[in-house]
């Protein structure tokens, strides 16, 4: 190379090199990459926002669902309270005549109690009886002792008794002892609660000669309450 040749052309060539198509292409690639990265970040941001919205909606739904369940439980409690608050007259115990010879005129006593939280009002005459029957429980008649007249207020948690007398002949008692029919003692009471709802309780016991004791009747119609 001739040392006397001027260096300007070479310097010019070097200056033109920085504007070469190759370097411009690299800058374009760099700009496209930044744009793509920005697009990805926007996509991620949209995903995060939508996910957060979905989580919020899920929690909101769960809260509404829990509120609905709570309201349902409160309604059930109100219904249960309505049932418990009413008068509930049931049999408390039954006193038969014990292990004695069965004969006409023996006294049996029903004890009833209002297990509710409000008084009841007797709405119909008491039906009570104790007698022999060859075909299952008795067809009760109105009690004639007049102990509890219509309109009698049945207090809360204060047991009261209804007495009846065995009304059977010696022949009927003998048949019951041989298993031909049975002796039944029954009581039925109708009453109203403070909301004027009508209710009925019926109690039935049958005498077992082998055990010399009374047992509840198996007939569901003769042992029921509503």
PDB file of C-alpha atoms in Angstrom, residues 20-216:
ATOM      1  CA  UNK A  20     -25.346  -0.206   6.209  1.00  0.00           C
ATOM      2  CA  UNK A  21     -28.434  -2.341   5.571  1.00  0.00           C
ATOM      3  CA  UNK A  22     -27.214  -4.962   8.035  1.00  0.00           C
ATOM      4  CA  UNK A  23     -27.118  -2.544  10.998  1.00  0.00           C
ATOM      5  CA  UNK A  24     -30.520  -1.081  10.036  1.00  0.00           C
ATOM      6  CA  UNK A  25     -31.955  -4.580   9.930  1.00  0.00           C
ATOM      7  CA  UNK A  26     -30.678  -5.275  13.467  1.00  0.00           C
ATOM      8  CA  UNK A  27     -32.354  -2.093  14.788  1.00  0.00           C
ATOM      9  CA  UNK A  28     -35.644  -3.097  13.188  1.00  0.00           C
ATOM     10  CA  UNK A  29     -35.375  -6.490  14.857  1.00  0.00           C
ATOM     11  CA  UNK A  30     -34.720  -4.796  18.167  1.00  0.00           C
ATOM     12  CA  UNK A  31     -37.801  -2.553  17.761  1.00  0.00           C
ATOM     13  CA  UNK A  32     -40.036  -5.523  16.829  1.00  0.00           C
ATOM     14  CA  UNK A  33     -38.854  -7.464  19.844  1.00  0.00           C
ATOM     15  CA  UNK A  34     -39.724  -4.585  22.185  1.00  0.00           C
ATOM     16  CA  UNK A  35     -43.192  -4.357  20.632  1.00  0.00           C
ATOM     17  CA  UNK A  36     -43.740  -8.048  21.020  1.00  0.00           C
ATOM     18  CA  UNK A  37     -42.620  -7.891  24.639  1.00  0.00           C
ATOM     19  CA  UNK A  38     -45.051  -5.054  25.261  1.00  0.00           C
ATOM     20  CA  UNK A  39     -47.850  -7.111  23.724  1.00  0.00           C
ATOM     21  CA  UNK A  40     -46.998 -10.053  25.981  1.00  0.00           C
ATOM     22  CA  UNK A  41     -47.026  -7.824  29.054  1.00  0.00           C
ATOM     23  CA  UNK A  42     -50.411  -6.441  28.069  1.00  0.00           C
ATOM     24  CA  UNK A  43     -51.717  -9.976  27.628  1.00  0.00           C
ATOM     25  CA  UNK A  44     -50.425 -10.944  31.068  1.00  0.00           C
ATOM     26  CA  UNK A  45     -51.934  -7.832  32.600  1.00  0.00           C
ATOM     27  CA  UNK A  46     -55.313  -8.664  31.019  1.00  0.00           C
ATOM     28  CA  UNK A  47     -55.042 -12.249  32.294  1.00  0.00           C
ATOM     29  CA  UNK A  48     -54.271 -11.092  35.839  1.00  0.00           C
ATOM     30  CA  UNK A  49     -57.173  -8.630  35.808  1.00  0.00           C
ATOM     31  CA  UNK A  50     -59.613 -11.221  34.489  1.00  0.00           C
ATOM     32  CA  UNK A  51     -58.377 -13.817  37.005  1.00  0.00           C
ATOM     33  CA  UNK A  52     -58.781 -11.345  39.856  1.00  0.00           C
ATOM     34  CA  UNK A  53     -62.300 -10.536  38.643  1.00  0.00           C
ATOM     35  CA  UNK A  54     -63.145 -14.243  38.496  1.00  0.00           C
ATOM     36  CA  UNK A  55     -61.808 -14.821  42.031  1.00  0.00           C
ATOM     37  CA  UNK A  56     -63.787 -11.836  43.298  1.00  0.00           C
ATOM     38  CA  UNK A  57     -66.925 -13.138  41.603  1.00  0.00           C
ATOM     39  CA  UNK A  58     -66.326 -16.584  43.136  1.00  0.00           C
ATOM     40  CA  UNK A  59     -65.981 -15.145  46.643  1.00  0.00           C
ATOM     41  CA  UNK A  60     -69.051 -12.999  46.076  1.00  0.00           C
ATOM     42  CA  UNK A  61     -71.047 -16.056  44.957  1.00  0.00           C
ATOM     43  CA  UNK A  62     -69.858 -18.035  47.972  1.00  0.00           C
ATOM     44  CA  UNK A  63     -70.866 -15.202  50.272  1.00  0.00           C
ATOM     45  CA  UNK A  64     -74.309 -14.986  48.660  1.00  0.00           C
ATOM     46  CA  UNK A  65     -74.642 -18.776  48.853  1.00  0.00           C
ATOM     47  CA  UNK A  66     -73.687 -18.751  52.545  1.00  0.00           C
ATOM     48  CA  UNK A  67     -76.208 -15.970  53.154  1.00  0.00           C
ATOM     49  CA  UNK A  68     -78.907 -18.017  51.422  1.00  0.00           C
ATOM     50  CA  UNK A  69     -78.094 -21.065  53.573  1.00  0.00           C
ATOM     51  CA  UNK A  70     -78.166 -18.920  56.714  1.00  0.00           C
ATOM     52  CA  UNK A  71     -81.543 -17.478  55.772  1.00  0.00           C
ATOM     53  CA  UNK A  72     -82.830 -21.008  55.157  1.00  0.00           C
ATOM     54  CA  UNK A  73     -81.602 -22.127  58.582  1.00  0.00           C
ATOM     55  CA  UNK A  74     -83.212 -19.115  60.218  1.00  0.00           C
ATOM     56  CA  UNK A  75     -86.486 -19.944  58.470  1.00  0.00           C
ATOM     57  CA  UNK A  76     -86.262 -23.535  59.688  1.00  0.00           C
ATOM     58  CA  UNK A  77     -85.582 -22.265  63.207  1.00  0.00           C
ATOM     59  CA  UNK A  78     -88.639 -20.021  62.972  1.00  0.00           C
ATOM     60  CA  UNK A  79     -90.758 -22.976  61.836  1.00  0.00           C
ATOM     61  CA  UNK A  80     -89.321 -25.114  64.624  1.00  0.00           C
ATOM     62  CA  UNK A  81     -89.990 -22.338  67.119  1.00  0.00           C
ATOM     63  CA  UNK A  82     -93.610 -22.203  65.920  1.00  0.00           C
ATOM     64  CA  UNK A  83     -93.958 -25.933  66.590  1.00  0.00           C
ATOM     65  CA  UNK A  84     -92.248 -25.841  69.984  1.00  0.00           C
ATOM     66  CA  UNK A  85     -94.115 -22.752  71.186  1.00  0.00           C
ATOM     67  CA  UNK A  86     -97.518 -24.352  70.730  1.00  0.00           C
ATOM     68  CA  UNK A  87     -99.248 -26.491  73.340  1.00  0.00           C
ATOM     69  CA  UNK A  88     -98.200 -30.139  73.141  1.00  0.00           C
ATOM     70  CA  UNK A  89    -100.393 -32.384  75.317  1.00  0.00           C
ATOM     71  CA  UNK A  90     -99.078 -35.942  75.556  1.00  0.00           C
ATOM     72  CA  UNK A  91     -99.385 -38.907  77.863  1.00  0.00           C
ATOM     73  CA  UNK A  92     -97.039 -38.576  80.814  1.00  0.00           C
ATOM     74  CA  UNK A  93     -97.656 -41.938  82.460  1.00  0.00           C
ATOM     75  CA  UNK A  94    -100.363 -44.522  83.081  1.00  0.00           C
ATOM     76  CA  UNK A  95    -101.303 -46.016  86.433  1.00  0.00           C
ATOM     77  CA  UNK A  96    -103.080 -49.342  86.068  1.00  0.00           C
ATOM     78  CA  UNK A  97    -104.373 -51.416  88.934  1.00  0.00           C
ATOM     79  CA  UNK A  98    -101.184 -53.325  89.560  1.00  0.00           C
ATOM     80  CA  UNK A  99    -100.739 -57.037  90.130  1.00  0.00           C
ATOM     81  CA  UNK A 100    -104.188 -57.750  91.567  1.00  0.00           C
ATOM     82  CA  UNK A 101    -107.052 -59.947  90.489  1.00  0.00           C
ATOM     83  CA  UNK A 102    -108.788 -58.291  87.577  1.00  0.00           C
ATOM     84  CA  UNK A 103    -112.410 -57.550  88.285  1.00  0.00           C
ATOM     85  CA  UNK A 104    -115.126 -55.080  87.440  1.00  0.00           C
ATOM     86  CA  UNK A 105    -114.729 -51.643  89.036  1.00  0.00           C
ATOM     87  CA  UNK A 106    -110.931 -51.413  89.160  1.00  0.00           C
ATOM     88  CA  UNK A 107    -109.629 -47.864  88.599  1.00  0.00           C
ATOM     89  CA  UNK A 108    -107.052 -46.932  85.951  1.00  0.00           C
ATOM     90  CA  UNK A 109    -105.566 -43.461  85.745  1.00  0.00           C
ATOM     91  CA  UNK A 110    -104.076 -41.593  82.780  1.00  0.00           C
ATOM     92  CA  UNK A 111    -101.621 -38.777  83.454  1.00  0.00           C
ATOM     93  CA  UNK A 112    -101.227 -36.136  80.734  1.00  0.00           C
ATOM     94  CA  UNK A 113     -98.937 -33.139  80.523  1.00  0.00           C
ATOM     95  CA  UNK A 114     -98.534 -30.083  78.299  1.00  0.00           C
ATOM     96  CA  UNK A 115     -94.913 -30.305  77.152  1.00  0.00           C
ATOM     97  CA  UNK A 116     -95.220 -27.186  74.963  1.00  0.00           C
ATOM     98  CA  UNK A 117     -94.446 -23.599  75.952  1.00  0.00           C
ATOM     99  CA  UNK A 118     -97.945 -22.117  75.821  1.00  0.00           C
ATOM    100  CA  UNK A 119    -101.254 -23.243  77.392  1.00  0.00           C
ATOM    101  CA  UNK A 120    -103.786 -25.358  75.564  1.00  0.00           C
ATOM    102  CA  UNK A 121    -107.566 -25.031  75.685  1.00  0.00           C
ATOM    103  CA  UNK A 122    -109.790 -28.092  75.853  1.00  0.00           C
ATOM    104  CA  UNK A 123    -111.922 -27.990  72.697  1.00  0.00           C
ATOM    105  CA  UNK A 124    -114.085 -31.109  72.991  1.00  0.00           C
ATOM    106  CA  UNK A 125    -115.400 -33.422  75.702  1.00  0.00           C
ATOM    107  CA  UNK A 126    -112.928 -36.005  76.952  1.00  0.00           C
ATOM    108  CA  UNK A 127    -113.413 -39.541  75.692  1.00  0.00           C
ATOM    109  CA  UNK A 128    -112.183 -42.207  78.069  1.00  0.00           C
ATOM    110  CA  UNK A 129    -112.922 -45.854  78.800  1.00  0.00           C
ATOM    111  CA  UNK A 130    -111.595 -49.153  80.106  1.00  0.00           C
ATOM    112  CA  UNK A 131    -113.393 -52.282  78.992  1.00  0.00           C
ATOM    113  CA  UNK A 132    -113.267 -55.633  77.236  1.00  0.00           C
ATOM    114  CA  UNK A 133    -113.257 -55.754  73.431  1.00  0.00           C
ATOM    115  CA  UNK A 134    -113.130 -58.838  71.201  1.00  0.00           C
ATOM    116  CA  UNK A 135    -112.049 -56.862  68.125  1.00  0.00           C
ATOM    117  CA  UNK A 136    -109.276 -54.452  69.095  1.00  0.00           C
ATOM    118  CA  UNK A 137    -109.387 -51.022  70.764  1.00  0.00           C
ATOM    119  CA  UNK A 138    -112.652 -49.513  71.977  1.00  0.00           C
ATOM    120  CA  UNK A 139    -115.022 -47.020  70.402  1.00  0.00           C
ATOM    121  CA  UNK A 140    -114.669 -44.374  73.062  1.00  0.00           C
ATOM    122  CA  UNK A 141    -117.622 -42.590  74.629  1.00  0.00           C
ATOM    123  CA  UNK A 142    -117.715 -39.178  76.279  1.00  0.00           C
ATOM    124  CA  UNK A 143    -116.484 -39.227  79.885  1.00  0.00           C
ATOM    125  CA  UNK A 144    -119.170 -38.612  82.460  1.00  0.00           C
ATOM    126  CA  UNK A 145    -116.938 -37.508  85.362  1.00  0.00           C
ATOM    127  CA  UNK A 146    -117.037 -33.856  84.225  1.00  0.00           C
ATOM    128  CA  UNK A 147    -113.548 -33.263  85.617  1.00  0.00           C
ATOM    129  CA  UNK A 148    -112.431 -31.128  82.665  1.00  0.00           C
ATOM    130  CA  UNK A 149    -115.204 -29.107  81.000  1.00  0.00           C
ATOM    131  CA  UNK A 150    -114.982 -27.656  77.516  1.00  0.00           C
ATOM    132  CA  UNK A 151    -112.790 -24.532  77.629  1.00  0.00           C
ATOM    133  CA  UNK A 152    -110.586 -25.844  80.411  1.00  0.00           C
ATOM    134  CA  UNK A 153    -107.115 -24.261  80.183  1.00  0.00           C
ATOM    135  CA  UNK A 154    -104.362 -26.883  80.075  1.00  0.00           C
ATOM    136  CA  UNK A 155    -101.343 -25.305  81.839  1.00  0.00           C
ATOM    137  CA  UNK A 156     -97.717 -25.784  80.844  1.00  0.00           C
ATOM    138  CA  UNK A 157     -95.766 -28.583  82.542  1.00  0.00           C
ATOM    139  CA  UNK A 158     -98.409 -29.362  85.160  1.00  0.00           C
ATOM    140  CA  UNK A 159     -99.492 -33.000  84.823  1.00  0.00           C
ATOM    141  CA  UNK A 160    -103.192 -33.731  85.277  1.00  0.00           C
ATOM    142  CA  UNK A 161    -104.974 -37.037  85.540  1.00  0.00           C
ATOM    143  CA  UNK A 162    -108.013 -38.665  83.948  1.00  0.00           C
ATOM    144  CA  UNK A 163    -109.491 -41.639  85.777  1.00  0.00           C
ATOM    145  CA  UNK A 164    -111.662 -44.409  84.426  1.00  0.00           C
ATOM    146  CA  UNK A 165    -113.187 -47.598  85.792  1.00  0.00           C
ATOM    147  CA  UNK A 166    -112.966 -51.083  84.321  1.00  0.00           C
ATOM    148  CA  UNK A 167    -116.415 -51.817  82.963  1.00  0.00           C
ATOM    149  CA  UNK A 168    -116.416 -55.531  82.119  1.00  0.00           C
ATOM    150  CA  UNK A 169    -118.244 -58.617  83.298  1.00  0.00           C
ATOM    151  CA  UNK A 170    -116.544 -61.625  84.853  1.00  0.00           C
ATOM    152  CA  UNK A 171    -117.229 -63.603  81.654  1.00  0.00           C
ATOM    153  CA  UNK A 172    -115.558 -60.948  79.505  1.00  0.00           C
ATOM    154  CA  UNK A 173    -112.546 -60.810  81.833  1.00  0.00           C
ATOM    155  CA  UNK A 174    -112.275 -64.613  81.648  1.00  0.00           C
ATOM    156  CA  UNK A 175    -112.299 -64.501  77.840  1.00  0.00           C
ATOM    157  CA  UNK A 176    -109.562 -61.857  77.818  1.00  0.00           C
ATOM    158  CA  UNK A 177    -107.472 -63.991  80.167  1.00  0.00           C
ATOM    159  CA  UNK A 178    -107.781 -66.909  77.682  1.00  0.00           C
ATOM    160  CA  UNK A 179    -106.675 -64.696  74.797  1.00  0.00           C
ATOM    161  CA  UNK A 180    -110.137 -64.255  73.291  1.00  0.00           C
ATOM    162  CA  UNK A 181    -110.187 -60.492  72.931  1.00  0.00           C
ATOM    163  CA  UNK A 182    -108.495 -58.165  75.412  1.00  0.00           C
ATOM    164  CA  UNK A 183    -109.045 -55.419  77.957  1.00  0.00           C
ATOM    165  CA  UNK A 184    -108.280 -51.935  76.712  1.00  0.00           C
ATOM    166  CA  UNK A 185    -107.946 -48.645  78.590  1.00  0.00           C
ATOM    167  CA  UNK A 186    -108.073 -45.576  76.374  1.00  0.00           C
ATOM    168  CA  UNK A 187    -108.343 -41.779  76.547  1.00  0.00           C
ATOM    169  CA  UNK A 188    -108.735 -39.123  73.867  1.00  0.00           C
ATOM    170  CA  UNK A 189    -108.458 -35.366  74.292  1.00  0.00           C
ATOM    171  CA  UNK A 190    -108.926 -32.545  71.778  1.00  0.00           C
ATOM    172  CA  UNK A 191    -107.486 -29.080  72.385  1.00  0.00           C
ATOM    173  CA  UNK A 192    -106.601 -25.774  70.735  1.00  0.00           C
ATOM    174  CA  UNK A 193    -103.293 -23.929  70.916  1.00  0.00           C
ATOM    175  CA  UNK A 194    -102.927 -20.154  71.343  1.00  0.00           C
ATOM    176  CA  UNK A 195    -102.979 -19.761  67.541  1.00  0.00           C
ATOM    177  CA  UNK A 196    -106.353 -21.530  67.470  1.00  0.00           C
ATOM    178  CA  UNK A 197    -104.909 -24.646  65.845  1.00  0.00           C
ATOM    179  CA  UNK A 198    -106.799 -27.860  66.621  1.00  0.00           C
ATOM    180  CA  UNK A 199    -104.940 -30.894  67.968  1.00  0.00           C
ATOM    181  CA  UNK A 200    -105.803 -34.339  69.261  1.00  0.00           C
ATOM    182  CA  UNK A 201    -104.073 -36.846  71.511  1.00  0.00           C
ATOM    183  CA  UNK A 202    -105.214 -40.424  71.985  1.00  0.00           C
ATOM    184  CA  UNK A 203    -103.648 -42.934  74.369  1.00  0.00           C
ATOM    185  CA  UNK A 204    -104.290 -46.674  74.529  1.00  0.00           C
ATOM    186  CA  UNK A 205    -103.074 -49.469  76.834  1.00  0.00           C
ATOM    187  CA  UNK A 206    -103.971 -53.152  76.880  1.00  0.00           C
ATOM    188  CA  UNK A 207    -103.726 -55.521  79.825  1.00  0.00           C
ATOM    189  CA  UNK A 208    -101.444 -58.558  79.616  1.00  0.00           C
ATOM    190  CA  UNK A 209    -102.688 -61.290  81.956  1.00  0.00           C
ATOM    191  CA  UNK A 210     -99.429 -63.278  81.825  1.00  0.00           C
ATOM    192  CA  UNK A 211     -97.272 -60.323  82.881  1.00  0.00           C
ATOM    193  CA  UNK A 212    -100.073 -58.820  84.990  1.00  0.00           C
ATOM    194  CA  UNK A 213     -99.257 -55.393  83.589  1.00  0.00           C
ATOM    195  CA  UNK A 214    -100.317 -52.903  80.921  1.00  0.00           C
ATOM    196  CA  UNK A 215     -98.578 -52.337  77.593  1.00  0.00           C
ATOM    197  CA  UNK A 216     -99.160 -49.718  74.857  1.00  0.00           C
TER     198      UNK A 216
END
